[in-house]
Tab-separated table of N, CA and C and ligand atoms in Angstrom:
chain	number	residue	atom	x	y	z
A	1	MET	N	-15.669	-15.720	7.511
A	1	MET	CA	-16.047	-16.720	8.502
A	1	MET	C	-16.376	-16.010	9.826
A	2	ALA	N	-17.475	-16.465	10.506
A	2	ALA	CA	-17.893	-15.777	11.728
A	2	ALA	C	-17.570	-16.608	12.972
A	3	ARG	N	-17.265	-15.927	14.052
A	3	ARG	CA	-17.091	-16.613	15.332
A	3	ARG	C	-18.472	-16.920	15.898
A	4	GLN	N	-18.503	-17.625	17.027
A	4	GLN	CA	-19.805	-17.968	17.604
A	4	GLN	C	-20.581	-16.725	18.019
A	5	ASP	N	-19.871	-15.666	18.399
A	5	ASP	CA	-20.572	-14.441	18.811
A	5	ASP	C	-21.004	-13.603	17.598
A	6	GLY	N	-20.787	-14.112	16.391
A	6	GLY	CA	-21.247	-13.415	15.184
A	6	GLY	C	-20.258	-12.404	14.644
A	7	ILE	N	-19.176	-12.132	15.376
A	7	ILE	CA	-18.172	-11.175	14.877
A	7	ILE	C	-17.304	-11.884	13.825
A	8	PRO	N	-17.154	-11.286	12.631
A	8	PRO	CA	-16.360	-11.959	11.592
A	8	PRO	C	-14.929	-12.183	12.071
A	9	ARG	N	-14.404	-13.392	11.793
A	9	ARG	CA	-13.053	-13.712	12.254
A	9	ARG	C	-12.025	-13.362	11.178
A	10	THR	N	-12.461	-13.443	9.936
A	10	THR	CA	-11.550	-13.076	8.852
A	10	THR	C	-12.172	-11.938	8.031
A	11	LEU	N	-11.345	-11.388	7.169
A	11	LEU	CA	-11.754	-10.265	6.323
A	11	LEU	C	-11.514	-10.649	4.880
A	12	THR	N	-12.401	-10.227	4.003
A	12	THR	CA	-12.098	-10.322	2.582
A	12	THR	C	-11.354	-9.050	2.208
A	13	LEU	N	-10.112	-9.211	1.770
A	13	LEU	CA	-9.302	-8.051	1.367
A	13	LEU	C	-9.265	-7.971	-0.155
A	14	GLU	N	-9.634	-6.819	-0.674
A	14	GLU	CA	-9.511	-6.573	-2.122
A	14	GLU	C	-8.642	-5.344	-2.323
A	15	ILE	N	-7.612	-5.505	-3.137
A	15	ILE	CA	-6.759	-4.361	-3.485
A	15	ILE	C	-6.829	-4.212	-5.002
A	16	VAL	N	-7.360	-3.067	-5.427
A	16	VAL	CA	-7.649	-2.850	-6.843
A	16	VAL	C	-6.959	-1.569	-7.306
A	17	THR	N	-6.356	-1.621	-8.493
A	17	THR	CA	-5.825	-0.395	-9.111
A	17	THR	C	-6.688	-0.107	-10.342
A	18	PRO	N	-6.483	1.016	-11.012
A	18	PRO	CA	-7.293	1.296	-12.203
A	18	PRO	C	-7.139	0.218	-13.279
A	19	THR	N	-6.059	-0.549	-13.253
A	19	THR	CA	-5.860	-1.526	-14.329
A	19	THR	C	-6.048	-2.977	-13.907
A	20	ARG	N	-5.992	-3.289	-12.591
A	20	ARG	CA	-6.139	-4.713	-12.249
A	20	ARG	C	-6.482	-4.941	-10.781
A	21	MET	N	-6.956	-6.164	-10.548
A	21	MET	CA	-7.177	-6.641	-9.180
A	21	MET	C	-5.856	-7.250	-8.711
A	22	VAL	N	-5.232	-6.651	-7.721
A	22	VAL	CA	-3.904	-7.111	-7.300
A	22	VAL	C	-4.030	-8.205	-6.234
A	23	VAL	N	-4.980	-8.054	-5.334
A	23	VAL	CA	-5.187	-9.046	-4.264
A	23	VAL	C	-6.679	-9.231	-4.056
A	24	ARG	N	-7.110	-10.487	-3.939
A	24	ARG	CA	-8.455	-10.782	-3.428
A	24	ARG	C	-8.279	-12.028	-2.581
A	25	ASP	N	-8.420	-11.891	-1.268
A	25	ASP	CA	-8.051	-12.996	-0.396
A	25	ASP	C	-8.783	-12.883	0.942
A	26	GLU	N	-8.873	-14.011	1.625
A	26	GLU	CA	-9.398	-14.023	2.990
A	26	GLU	C	-8.212	-13.848	3.938
A	27	VAL	N	-8.247	-12.844	4.773
A	27	VAL	CA	-7.083	-12.547	5.611
A	27	VAL	C	-7.527	-12.326	7.062
A	28	GLU	N	-6.542	-12.321	7.947
A	28	GLU	CA	-6.864	-12.161	9.375
A	28	GLU	C	-6.692	-10.728	9.865
A	29	GLU	N	-5.814	-9.979	9.192
A	29	GLU	CA	-5.515	-8.625	9.672
A	29	GLU	C	-4.927	-7.807	8.529
A	30	VAL	N	-5.209	-6.509	8.540
A	30	VAL	CA	-4.670	-5.609	7.514
A	30	VAL	C	-4.089	-4.381	8.219
A	31	VAL	N	-2.920	-3.948	7.785
A	31	VAL	CA	-2.351	-2.682	8.271
A	31	VAL	C	-2.108	-1.807	7.040
A	32	ALA	N	-2.700	-0.617	7.038
A	32	ALA	CA	-2.680	0.218	5.834
A	32	ALA	C	-2.141	1.621	6.145
A	33	PRO	N	-1.522	2.255	5.129
A	33	PRO	CA	-0.975	3.604	5.337
A	33	PRO	C	-2.030	4.690	5.122
A	34	GLY	N	-2.837	4.935	6.127
A	34	GLY	CA	-3.840	5.998	6.033
A	34	GLY	C	-3.160	7.355	5.980
A	35	SER	N	-3.845	8.340	5.395
A	35	SER	CA	-3.201	9.650	5.285
A	35	SER	C	-2.975	10.286	6.664
A	36	GLU	N	-3.709	9.823	7.684
A	36	GLU	CA	-3.481	10.329	9.052
A	36	GLU	C	-2.549	9.407	9.836
A	37	GLY	N	-2.024	8.386	9.171
A	37	GLY	CA	-1.119	7.458	9.843
A	37	GLY	C	-1.542	6.018	9.601
A	38	TYR	N	-0.651	5.096	9.930
A	38	TYR	CA	-0.950	3.675	9.711
A	38	TYR	C	-2.059	3.226	10.647
A	39	PHE	N	-2.946	2.346	10.157
A	39	PHE	CA	-3.984	1.784	11.016
A	39	PHE	C	-4.132	0.294	10.741
A	40	GLY	N	-4.556	-0.428	11.765
A	40	GLY	CA	-4.744	-1.870	11.655
A	40	GLY	C	-6.215	-2.217	11.748
A	41	VAL	N	-6.613	-3.272	11.036
A	41	VAL	CA	-8.006	-3.702	11.012
A	41	VAL	C	-8.078	-5.209	11.242
A	42	LEU	N	-8.932	-5.614	12.177
A	42	LEU	CA	-9.263	-7.029	12.392
A	42	LEU	C	-10.720	-7.220	12.025
A	43	GLY	N	-11.153	-8.490	11.903
A	43	GLY	CA	-12.557	-8.763	11.610
A	43	GLY	C	-13.453	-8.128	12.660
A	44	GLY	N	-14.604	-7.615	12.217
A	44	GLY	CA	-15.562	-7.023	13.148
A	44	GLY	C	-15.356	-5.543	13.393
A	45	HIS	N	-14.426	-4.943	12.663
A	45	HIS	CA	-14.152	-3.510	12.852
A	45	HIS	C	-15.372	-2.668	12.457
A	46	LEU	N	-15.556	-1.561	13.128
A	46	LEU	CA	-16.631	-0.644	12.735
A	46	LEU	C	-16.329	-0.077	11.345
A	47	PRO	N	-17.360	0.156	10.538
A	47	PRO	CA	-17.120	0.694	9.192
A	47	PRO	C	-16.487	2.092	9.233
A	48	PHE	N	-15.533	2.318	8.356
A	48	PHE	CA	-15.005	3.667	8.163
A	48	PHE	C	-14.291	3.740	6.824
A	49	MET	N	-14.016	4.965	6.400
A	49	MET	CA	-13.254	5.166	5.168
A	49	MET	C	-12.049	6.023	5.468
A	50	SER	N	-10.994	5.819	4.697
A	50	SER	CA	-9.804	6.649	4.873
A	50	SER	C	-9.141	6.853	3.521
A	51	THR	N	-8.465	7.965	3.378
A	51	THR	CA	-7.605	8.116	2.200
A	51	THR	C	-6.262	7.464	2.520
A	52	LEU	N	-5.551	7.103	1.461
A	52	LEU	CA	-4.262	6.422	1.597
A	52	LEU	C	-3.138	7.358	1.223
A	53	LYS	N	-1.987	7.195	1.864
A	53	LYS	CA	-0.789	7.894	1.385
A	53	LYS	C	0.170	6.852	0.798
A	54	ILE	N	1.296	7.281	0.309
A	54	ILE	CA	2.300	6.348	-0.188
A	54	ILE	C	2.839	5.575	0.999
A	55	GLY	N	2.887	4.252	0.924
A	55	GLY	CA	3.420	3.491	2.036
A	55	GLY	C	3.284	2.003	1.848
A	56	GLU	N	3.500	1.307	2.952
A	56	GLU	CA	3.469	-0.159	2.931
A	56	GLU	C	2.116	-0.651	3.418
A	57	LEU	N	1.520	-1.557	2.672
A	57	LEU	CA	0.287	-2.190	3.119
A	57	LEU	C	0.630	-3.639	3.448
A	58	ALA	N	0.279	-4.055	4.666
A	58	ALA	CA	0.593	-5.423	5.097
A	58	ALA	C	-0.691	-6.149	5.424
A	59	TYR	N	-0.701	-7.458	5.138
A	59	TYR	CA	-1.831	-8.264	5.598
A	59	TYR	C	-1.331	-9.620	6.094
A	60	ARG	N	-2.107	-10.184	7.013
A	60	ARG	CA	-1.729	-11.460	7.624
A	60	ARG	C	-2.709	-12.526	7.167
A	61	LYS	N	-2.168	-13.607	6.637
A	61	LYS	CA	-2.994	-14.749	6.214
A	61	LYS	C	-2.326	-16.009	6.748
A	62	ASN	N	-3.105	-16.848	7.390
A	62	ASN	CA	-2.575	-18.063	8.019
A	62	ASN	C	-1.336	-17.744	8.875
A	63	GLY	N	-1.401	-16.610	9.557
A	63	GLY	CA	-0.337	-16.235	10.475
A	63	GLY	C	0.888	-15.608	9.827
A	64	ARG	N	0.902	-15.548	8.492
A	64	ARG	CA	2.089	-15.015	7.811
A	64	ARG	C	1.785	-13.642	7.212
A	65	TRP	N	2.714	-12.698	7.404
A	65	TRP	CA	2.529	-11.348	6.878
A	65	TRP	C	3.037	-11.251	5.441
A	66	ARG	N	2.267	-10.554	4.601
A	66	ARG	CA	2.672	-10.267	3.225
A	66	ARG	C	2.619	-8.751	3.029
A	67	TYR	N	3.407	-8.243	2.086
A	67	TYR	CA	3.587	-6.790	1.985
A	67	TYR	C	3.404	-6.290	0.556
A	68	LEU	N	2.849	-5.081	0.454
A	68	LEU	CA	2.741	-4.405	-0.849
A	68	LEU	C	3.154	-2.948	-0.668
A	69	ALA	N	3.642	-2.379	-1.761
A	69	ALA	CA	3.836	-0.922	-1.812
A	69	ALA	C	2.593	-0.347	-2.472
A	70	VAL	N	1.988	0.661	-1.856
A	70	VAL	CA	0.797	1.284	-2.442
A	70	VAL	C	0.997	2.797	-2.451
A	71	SER	N	0.266	3.456	-3.360
A	71	SER	CA	0.302	4.915	-3.300
A	71	SER	C	-1.046	5.506	-3.690
A	72	TRP	N	-1.455	6.415	-2.903
A	72	TRP	CA	-2.677	7.195	-3.090
A	72	TRP	C	-3.918	6.323	-3.340
A	73	GLY	N	-5.017	6.749	-2.803
A	73	GLY	CA	-6.270	6.038	-3.013
A	73	GLY	C	-7.161	6.107	-1.791
A	74	TYR	N	-8.033	5.108	-1.693
A	74	TYR	CA	-9.018	5.056	-0.609
A	74	TYR	C	-9.062	3.657	-0.032
A	75	VAL	N	-9.404	3.574	1.239
A	75	VAL	CA	-9.685	2.290	1.870
A	75	VAL	C	-11.085	2.366	2.451
A	76	GLU	N	-11.882	1.337	2.174
A	76	GLU	CA	-13.189	1.242	2.806
A	76	GLU	C	-13.177	0.011	3.702
A	77	VAL	N	-13.466	0.232	4.978
A	77	VAL	CA	-13.472	-0.867	5.951
A	77	VAL	C	-14.913	-1.165	6.344
A	78	ARG	N	-15.259	-2.458	6.282
A	78	ARG	CA	-16.531	-2.945	6.824
A	78	ARG	C	-16.199	-4.101	7.763
A	79	PRO	N	-17.156	-4.562	8.563
A	79	PRO	CA	-16.794	-5.597	9.552
A	79	PRO	C	-16.147	-6.839	8.938
A	80	ASP	N	-16.535	-7.197	7.711
A	80	ASP	CA	-15.985	-8.414	7.106
A	80	ASP	C	-15.225	-8.162	5.806
A	81	THR	N	-14.949	-6.899	5.478
A	81	THR	CA	-14.319	-6.583	4.185
A	81	THR	C	-13.415	-5.355	4.305
A	82	VAL	N	-12.288	-5.399	3.599
A	82	VAL	CA	-11.459	-4.193	3.421
A	82	VAL	C	-11.237	-4.040	1.919
A	83	ILE	N	-11.653	-2.913	1.374
A	83	ILE	CA	-11.472	-2.657	-0.054
A	83	ILE	C	-10.509	-1.485	-0.208
A	84	VAL	N	-9.445	-1.735	-0.958
A	84	VAL	CA	-8.431	-0.711	-1.194
A	84	VAL	C	-8.469	-0.355	-2.673
A	85	LEU	N	-8.715	0.901	-2.972
A	85	LEU	CA	-8.642	1.393	-4.347
A	85	LEU	C	-7.411	2.283	-4.400
A	86	ALA	N	-6.362	1.811	-5.071
A	86	ALA	CA	-5.096	2.551	-5.035
A	86	ALA	C	-4.637	2.901	-6.437
A	87	ASP	N	-3.914	3.989	-6.522
A	87	ASP	CA	-3.344	4.420	-7.795
A	87	ASP	C	-2.375	3.348	-8.310
A	88	VAL	N	-1.466	2.925	-7.449
A	88	VAL	CA	-0.603	1.787	-7.782
A	88	VAL	C	-0.485	0.876	-6.569
A	89	ALA	N	-0.310	-0.402	-6.813
A	89	ALA	CA	-0.124	-1.387	-5.736
A	89	ALA	C	0.730	-2.506	-6.303
A	90	GLU	N	1.845	-2.779	-5.642
A	90	GLU	CA	2.733	-3.855	-6.111
A	90	GLU	C	3.061	-4.773	-4.952
A	91	ARG	N	2.912	-6.076	-5.167
A	91	ARG	CA	3.349	-7.048	-4.181
A	91	ARG	C	4.869	-6.981	-4.058
A	92	ALA	N	5.377	-7.252	-2.871
A	92	ALA	CA	6.823	-7.158	-2.631
A	92	ALA	C	7.608	-7.933	-3.683
A	93	GLU	N	7.121	-9.143	-4.037
A	93	GLU	CA	7.874	-10.005	-4.965
A	93	GLU	C	7.815	-9.516	-6.409
A	94	ASP	N	6.912	-8.566	-6.708
A	94	ASP	CA	6.781	-8.049	-8.078
A	94	ASP	C	7.538	-6.743	-8.285
A	95	ILE	N	8.143	-6.220	-7.227
A	95	ILE	CA	8.821	-4.922	-7.341
A	95	ILE	C	10.173	-5.079	-8.031
A	96	ASP	N	10.399	-4.225	-8.999
A	96	ASP	CA	11.674	-4.190	-9.723
A	96	ASP	C	12.575	-3.206	-8.954
A	97	VAL	N	13.503	-3.764	-8.175
A	97	VAL	CA	14.318	-2.926	-7.283
A	97	VAL	C	15.241	-2.000	-8.083
A	98	ALA	N	15.791	-2.509	-9.192
A	98	ALA	CA	16.696	-1.672	-9.996
A	98	ALA	C	15.942	-0.450	-10.532
A	99	ARG	N	14.695	-0.675	-10.955
A	99	ARG	CA	13.882	0.453	-11.449
A	99	ARG	C	13.621	1.449	-10.315
A	100	ALA	N	13.314	0.935	-9.122
A	100	ALA	CA	13.069	1.829	-7.984
A	100	ALA	C	14.340	2.601	-7.610
A	101	GLU	N	15.492	1.934	-7.725
A	101	GLU	CA	16.772	2.617	-7.436
A	101	GLU	C	17.004	3.750	-8.434
A	102	ARG	N	16.655	3.493	-9.694
A	102	ARG	CA	16.820	4.558	-10.712
A	102	ARG	C	15.873	5.721	-10.400
A	103	ALA	N	14.636	5.405	-10.015
A	103	ALA	CA	13.659	6.458	-9.683
A	103	ALA	C	14.154	7.257	-8.470
A	104	ARG	N	14.748	6.547	-7.486
A	104	ARG	CA	15.296	7.252	-6.320
A	104	ARG	C	16.409	8.207	-6.749
A	105	GLY	N	17.303	7.718	-7.625
A	105	GLY	CA	18.415	8.552	-8.093
A	105	GLY	C	17.914	9.807	-8.795
A	106	ARG	N	16.904	9.652	-9.641
A	106	ARG	CA	16.354	10.823	-10.355
A	106	ARG	C	15.754	11.819	-9.367
A	107	ALA	N	15.020	11.294	-8.390
A	107	ALA	CA	14.360	12.189	-7.419
A	107	ALA	C	15.401	12.924	-6.572
A	108	VAL	N	16.443	12.207	-6.145
A	108	VAL	CA	17.491	12.837	-5.325
A	108	VAL	C	18.195	13.924	-6.133
A	109	GLU	N	18.448	13.620	-7.402
A	109	GLU	CA	19.132	14.593	-8.268
A	109	GLU	C	18.277	15.867	-8.412
A	110	LEU	N	16.979	15.666	-8.627
A	110	LEU	CA	16.085	16.828	-8.781
A	110	LEU	C	16.012	17.634	-7.482
A	111	LEU	N	15.914	16.924	-6.362
A	111	LEU	CA	15.783	17.635	-5.077
A	111	LEU	C	17.078	18.368	-4.712
A	112	GLY	N	18.179	17.915	-5.281
A	112	GLY	CA	19.453	18.624	-5.082
A	112	GLY	C	19.463	19.963	-5.815
A	113	ARG	N	18.529	20.118	-6.739
A	113	ARG	CA	18.423	21.380	-7.492
A	113	ARG	C	17.091	22.056	-7.172
A	114	ARG	N	16.659	21.965	-5.919
A	114	ARG	CA	15.309	22.436	-5.588
A	114	ARG	C	15.141	23.946	-5.730
A	115	GLU	N	16.278	24.706	-5.750
A	115	GLU	CA	16.158	26.160	-5.941
A	115	GLU	C	15.813	26.505	-7.397
A	116	ASP	N	16.095	25.568	-8.276
A	116	ASP	CA	15.792	25.749	-9.703
A	116	ASP	C	14.266	25.752	-9.870
A	117	GLU	N	13.731	26.851	-10.430
A	117	GLU	CA	12.258	26.970	-10.460
A	117	GLU	C	11.583	25.972	-11.397
A	118	THR	N	12.368	25.301	-12.239
A	118	THR	CA	11.748	24.273	-13.103
A	118	THR	C	11.538	22.948	-12.357
A	119	VAL	N	12.117	22.839	-11.150
A	119	VAL	CA	11.975	21.585	-10.394
A	119	VAL	C	10.678	21.618	-9.582
A	120	ASP	N	9.842	20.617	-9.807
A	120	ASP	CA	8.602	20.485	-9.036
A	120	ASP	C	8.958	19.707	-7.758
A	121	VAL	N	9.160	20.463	-6.672
A	121	VAL	CA	9.693	19.863	-5.446
A	121	VAL	C	8.704	18.841	-4.858
A	122	ALA	N	7.422	19.199	-4.795
A	122	ALA	CA	6.447	18.284	-4.195
A	122	ALA	C	6.399	16.972	-4.976
A	123	ARG	N	6.431	17.081	-6.297
A	123	ARG	CA	6.374	15.870	-7.116
A	123	ARG	C	7.634	15.015	-6.919
A	124	SER	N	8.780	15.690	-6.838
A	124	SER	CA	10.028	14.949	-6.638
A	124	SER	C	10.054	14.281	-5.271
A	125	GLU	N	9.507	14.976	-4.257
A	125	GLU	CA	9.448	14.357	-2.923
A	125	GLU	C	8.540	13.123	-2.943
A	126	GLY	N	7.429	13.229	-3.671
A	126	GLY	CA	6.520	12.081	-3.797
A	126	GLY	C	7.223	10.918	-4.497
A	127	ALA	N	7.963	11.229	-5.554
A	127	ALA	CA	8.678	10.175	-6.297
A	127	ALA	C	9.723	9.512	-5.402
A	128	LEU	N	10.385	10.337	-4.572
A	128	LEU	CA	11.401	9.783	-3.671
A	128	LEU	C	10.754	8.860	-2.639
A	129	THR	N	9.644	9.307	-2.045
A	129	THR	CA	8.956	8.474	-1.050
A	129	THR	C	8.500	7.159	-1.675
A	130	LYS	N	7.974	7.236	-2.900
A	130	LYS	CA	7.522	6.030	-3.594
A	130	LYS	C	8.685	5.062	-3.808
A	131	ALA	N	9.804	5.615	-4.298
A	131	ALA	CA	10.957	4.760	-4.591
A	131	ALA	C	11.482	4.114	-3.305
A	132	LEU	N	11.594	4.899	-2.232
A	132	LEU	CA	12.117	4.354	-0.970
A	132	LEU	C	11.170	3.292	-0.407
A	133	THR	N	9.861	3.535	-0.552
A	133	THR	CA	8.879	2.543	-0.084
A	133	THR	C	9.025	1.254	-0.867
A	134	ARG	N	9.161	1.358	-2.201
A	134	ARG	CA	9.316	0.146	-3.018
A	134	ARG	C	10.558	-0.644	-2.606
A	135	ILE	N	11.662	0.075	-2.378
A	135	ILE	CA	12.906	-0.606	-2.020
A	135	ILE	C	12.738	-1.311	-0.673
A	136	GLU	N	12.095	-0.636	0.279
A	136	GLU	CA	11.920	-1.234	1.595
A	136	GLU	C	10.993	-2.449	1.543
A	137	VAL	N	9.864	-2.296	0.813
A	137	VAL	CA	8.893	-3.399	0.740
A	137	VAL	C	9.511	-4.601	0.010
A	138	ALA	N	10.276	-4.332	-1.056
A	138	ALA	CA	10.895	-5.427	-1.813
A	138	ALA	C	11.838	-6.239	-0.919
A	139	GLY	N	12.410	-5.587	0.084
A	139	GLY	CA	13.321	-6.280	1.005
A	139	GLY	C	12.595	-7.224	1.948
A	140	LYS	N	11.264	-7.222	1.920
A	140	LYS	CA	10.490	-8.062	2.849
A	140	LYS	C	9.957	-9.331	2.201
A	141	THR	N	10.470	-9.697	1.041
A	141	THR	CA	9.972	-10.940	0.419
A	141	THR	C	10.517	-12.136	1.167
B	1	LIG	P1	9.158	5.071	-12.717
B	1	LIG	O1	9.740	6.455	-12.607
B	1	LIG	O2	10.183	3.983	-12.527
B	1	LIG	O3	8.265	4.852	-13.922
B	1	LIG	P2	6.888	5.760	-11.112
B	1	LIG	O4	6.847	5.886	-9.620
B	1	LIG	O5	6.801	7.002	-11.913
B	1	LIG	O6	8.211	4.909	-11.452
B	1	LIG	P3	4.227	4.868	-11.296
B	1	LIG	O7	3.599	5.953	-12.117
B	1	LIG	O8	4.028	4.880	-9.818
B	1	LIG	O9	5.792	4.755	-11.617
B	1	LIG	O10	3.764	3.439	-11.842
B	1	LIG	C1	3.539	3.143	-13.213
B	1	LIG	C2	3.373	1.632	-13.340
B	1	LIG	O11	4.639	0.998	-13.189
B	1	LIG	C3	2.476	1.020	-12.276
B	1	LIG	O12	1.783	-0.069	-12.845
B	1	LIG	C4	3.444	0.535	-11.223
B	1	LIG	O13	2.909	-0.547	-10.483
B	1	LIG	C5	4.632	0.131	-12.063
B	1	LIG	N1	5.922	0.311	-11.378
B	1	LIG	C6	6.591	1.466	-11.191
B	1	LIG	N2	7.763	1.263	-10.571
B	1	LIG	C7	7.839	-0.073	-10.342
B	1	LIG	C8	8.816	-0.932	-9.727
B	1	LIG	N3	9.957	-0.443	-9.219
B	1	LIG	N4	8.536	-2.246	-9.679
B	1	LIG	C9	7.404	-2.758	-10.186
B	1	LIG	N5	6.440	-2.011	-10.775
B	1	LIG	C10	6.651	-0.691	-10.852
């Protein structure tokens, strides 16, 4: 929808993973975890692209904020559209907290043995960040 000055007032947000369309909605604002840091987008934003890191993606619709956990991917911003292509994306209400707690426990256990050369430290750190993000986002339902 456009304002009288022609600047789009809302954004079409699409969040897609390799297996499904997680969100397709008209929204007022998006805040995404860019690899250089979190950024916010309103309607009429100049086009740009960014890579995504593991983190929380929030969007505002009818004044209410909704949250997802996302990890890795790309965001394409246009004045009236935000397209997120992510490796994984889960709405806060769909997150299995017990599973995330188990993933956190495994990652912490592995990182406790980081001197062991069989432990892939970077991968374990990524798993820990993912698990902590899921737990935090799930708390926002
Ligand atoms: P786990 O070690 O528990 O499998 P993971 O971080 O290795 O977690 P991913 O590879 O990121 O899992 O995701 C695989 C699939 O499982 C994706 O579809 C993802 O959305 C889903 N998934 C993983 N963890 C959770 C969770 N805690 N709640 C809901 N969906 C999850």
